[in-house]
């Protein structure tokens, strides 16, 4: 059969064939003009148009009842919204024909969170978990003509508080500096919506994902999972189809068909006749197996290691009840193997080394060990209903791809992201470390809580399982280490909390995940010692053990530009430093001049990390010279904070990549990729999408081939060659150029032969700083020449803190812009020529009045002329762009 277009197949089957109907769906989303939603507060003084998907803050903002919630102090000024009780009422018409169907189901893909639901004045049920899909059988409640659906929401803040009175679970509350709300752990809602150290509290309510009425006589395919397994020269595919019918139908009869398109324009078909009894709730699963010769399949690879080949999978259920009624589900699947290898480290590192103790902790993809480069993902918007915005998701994920990231950790205080998010990860080759949504807290384990958690885990694992991008599941964020480290004063009740921890993550969640998805590792916590934590009864003595599992490491006190401060780890799944967002981004939150001071009420309000600014300041002052009396102090503080963050994460990340050689460190995911508001945070991309200097640096420090220097405690420079390619680098040459701070001509150069195996890192040579006396007069540049390596970026090393560097001169810079001819998808490309007359450190270009992006930025300039590309969708001329470009750099 020819390669099919699934849309074409559906249109033929659903529209053109006689006697066939595709299952009839009536969308209750606001785009459907046949539904009218209204939002009201408890005393009905506010009554505005409601949205589905939507929620209370965005609807009140749309109606003009409140202003932009992210401006000024609006997070606390609008908090009354979270304390009130809100009602969403929807009106729509149902036809007699609709009601001829045996089953009518009301499906909510997401309700945030505690709501009582009535249809035409009669109660149909309630919700208490925003991560659960709710399906109600509503045939008996619907009427021909107009119907009224009403969701009455309880204040999430009050609900959590009331629950905590009965089931108190530590911590008592978040720190005051968060301006947050307490007891998020009592409610199955995005934990960060009660505030975090990088974000404001917006405890929202609403119907945050789509709602639909479905009418049918047979059954619906709700979900499917796909298990792929390589056996000799074939791929074995097990597709499990999750079917649901109404409570009043106890049998599903029909034909289940599966189509899979593979290479060579071929389509495989498999089918099965079903005649099965359902469970009481109308659900049942059916399985279809298929074996495909592996020459018809191209493997899926993470970003940087190969293509992301995806294949269309389409499943139909045709039932005979009444007309031939069809339900279908489409997925794009990939074929790859992935394992998290935890084996005796001595096998890799020798049994007589410290590094050889313990277990390895690395991902093997399609049989190859891969060092995971990446970051941590927090929700893309503080309002979950806006977090599905495709443009934002796409911009962030492509930025991750462009910085050579192959893994993002979807952090446990956020949400299970949208189908679109995971589909883009599949397409971009971004592996996902998926936490379950429990973070920085102990959690209750009363029966109601466990019951809803079970449903949540089951549904979300089934929904996400087929994505090749998902690499691993983790039970929670930092809860093992929080209990061991007594973060929440739980010491006196350690045993109780430990029992509850095991009840939730081990006895409840683990068997569900492993039952649905036996092919992926379930880690109980992140960080943890992996298998070793499990052997040690789940709460290890030291969950940060460098010889086991993953670690999170934060240290704002030591000198972050010094490689020697960082402890070893098998896998760094979190590490970071704060910086401030650019002035351009801050301007979207406030324009009041009095706010633009580190000490202003506004600045304090936005900094949720205790002593956050003083840590930033201390880091800046260790390395850079920033005069408190400078008239541009605040602007410089912002700029220097970004330099400091970028250099710190560069240093730490390169330390981890270097440590692949001697510690078998196999992952570096810095904290954090994105932001939810304009505030100091650990992000590499600001709210609104502007890249911080860190994200530009990531493009370099994550480069597939990199020379990476390490200044050792003895003052020598160890030179590492890092190779993330499948082929070795042989007969290569590393050149070290020594630059005087005051000249573009190297004063000395030295070369070393270099080679390194595939997917490997090796120390190549030690460069001795020959004259310790004048180390403040020069810095080093590293460059690789190797056949078959088209590009490896320059790297640099500054022997002394830059504030002590001697001879940096004020540069003369000239910038001219030319338009490039190639233009695609409405993107305009410009070539920016930069001419300078001396060394410049951290040259930072901005074009704030243009909505566009520099390809590279934050330059250490050692060449008199160089070119940077700039892309924008704005229709501007080269001259206009040239005029709008401004720059900053570091000078003592
Ligand atoms: C109605 O509720 C709002 C918001 O909670 C409150 O500000 C207002 O005072 C109330 N009005 C009346 C008339 O009770
Ligand atoms: C339902 O149908 C009635 C009668 O045609 C019409 O007046 C009403 O506006 C419809 N309601 C909605 C929500 O479309
Ligand atoms: C199921 O398939 C069988 C064999 O192809 C066919 O005879 C039968 O009519 C089909 N039933 C439905 C409901 O499509
Ligand atoms: C250590 O490794 C060597 C060489 O692989 C092996 O001969 C020896 O038995 C090992 N020792 C222990 C204690 O495992
Ligand atoms: C440790 O092992 C290495 C490599 O197997 C060997 O060269 C070295 O002599 C050993 N050291 C000790 C102290 O056994
Ligand atoms: C600040 O001013 C800029 C430029 O006029 C404007 O675009 C922005 O919306 C303003 N920000 C706020 C918070 O009003
Ligand atoms: C800053 O906040 C304090 C305490 O709330 C208040 O007394 C002071 O007036 C505020 N300062 C400004 C400039 O708004
Ligand atoms: C900054 O200004 C204050 C007050 O004029 C002065 O006392 C202090 O010495 C100045 N500090 C520096 C580093 O110039
Ligand atoms: C760097 O340049 C300065 C100014 O030309 C000179 O005084 C100094 O000796 C140079 N340092 C080195 C290490 O070459």
PDB file of C-alpha atoms in Angstrom, residues 25-32 37 51-55 105-112 130 132-136 149 151 206-214 222 384-385 388 390 418-419:
ATOM      1  CA  UNK A  25     -18.039  15.299  18.804  1.00  0.00           C
ATOM      2  CA  UNK A  26     -19.360  18.633  19.930  1.00  0.00           C
ATOM      3  CA  UNK A  27     -16.630  20.935  21.165  1.00  0.00           C
ATOM      4  CA  UNK A  28     -17.385  22.981  24.248  1.00  0.00           C
ATOM      5  CA  UNK A  29     -14.305  25.141  23.621  1.00  0.00           C
ATOM      6  CA  UNK A  30     -14.847  28.855  23.150  1.00  0.00           C
ATOM      7  CA  UNK A  31     -13.777  28.859  19.511  1.00  0.00           C
ATOM      8  CA  UNK A  32     -17.074  27.076  18.864  1.00  0.00           C
ATOM      9  CA  UNK A  37     -19.412  30.715  28.463  1.00  0.00           C
ATOM     10  CA  UNK A  51     -13.072  30.961  27.938  1.00  0.00           C
ATOM     11  CA  UNK A  52     -12.503  27.256  27.456  1.00  0.00           C
ATOM     12  CA  UNK A  53      -9.643  26.396  27.531  1.00  0.00           C
ATOM     13  CA  UNK A  54      -9.146  29.262  29.910  1.00  0.00           C
ATOM     14  CA  UNK A  55      -9.138  30.288  33.508  1.00  0.00           C
ATOM     15  CA  UNK A 105     -20.085  11.626  27.387  1.00  0.00           C
ATOM     16  CA  UNK A 106     -18.837  14.934  28.693  1.00  0.00           C
ATOM     17  CA  UNK A 107     -15.044  14.938  28.549  1.00  0.00           C
ATOM     18  CA  UNK A 108     -12.861  17.465  30.338  1.00  0.00           C
ATOM     19  CA  UNK A 109      -9.187  17.196  29.416  1.00  0.00           C
ATOM     20  CA  UNK A 110      -8.319  19.415  32.374  1.00  0.00           C
ATOM     21  CA  UNK A 111     -10.198  21.179  35.165  1.00  0.00           C
ATOM     22  CA  UNK A 112      -8.180  23.356  37.550  1.00  0.00           C
ATOM     23  CA  UNK A 130      -6.039  19.332  37.391  1.00  0.00           C
ATOM     24  CA  UNK A 132      -6.783  14.163  35.346  1.00  0.00           C
ATOM     25  CA  UNK A 133      -9.127  13.745  32.399  1.00  0.00           C
ATOM     26  CA  UNK A 134     -12.711  13.568  33.651  1.00  0.00           C
ATOM     27  CA  UNK A 135     -15.382  11.713  31.681  1.00  0.00           C
ATOM     28  CA  UNK A 136     -19.017  11.950  32.753  1.00  0.00           C
ATOM     29  CA  UNK A 149     -23.350  23.336  32.218  1.00  0.00           C
ATOM     30  CA  UNK A 151     -18.726  24.416  37.134  1.00  0.00           C
ATOM     31  CA  UNK A 206     -10.790  27.260  35.359  1.00  0.00           C
ATOM     32  CA  UNK A 207     -11.326  24.746  32.583  1.00  0.00           C
ATOM     33  CA  UNK A 208      -7.702  24.855  31.453  1.00  0.00           C
ATOM     34  CA  UNK A 209      -7.851  22.250  28.714  1.00  0.00           C
ATOM     35  CA  UNK A 210     -10.465  21.351  26.092  1.00  0.00           C
ATOM     36  CA  UNK A 211     -13.948  20.112  26.896  1.00  0.00           C
ATOM     37  CA  UNK A 212     -16.066  18.011  24.526  1.00  0.00           C
ATOM     38  CA  UNK A 213     -19.402  16.269  24.323  1.00  0.00           C
ATOM     39  CA  UNK A 214     -19.208  12.943  22.543  1.00  0.00           C
ATOM     40  CA  UNK A 222      -9.209   7.273  24.323  1.00  0.00           C
ATOM     41  CA  UNK A 384      -1.417  26.784  32.782  1.00  0.00           C
ATOM     42  CA  UNK A 385      -4.076  27.601  30.162  1.00  0.00           C
ATOM     43  CA  UNK A 388       0.020  25.536  25.818  1.00  0.00           C
ATOM     44  CA  UNK A 390       2.495  26.859  20.600  1.00  0.00           C
ATOM     45  CA  UNK A 418       0.681  19.419  26.323  1.00  0.00           C
ATOM     46  CA  UNK A 419       0.704  16.817  23.549  1.00  0.00           C
TER      47      UNK A 419
END
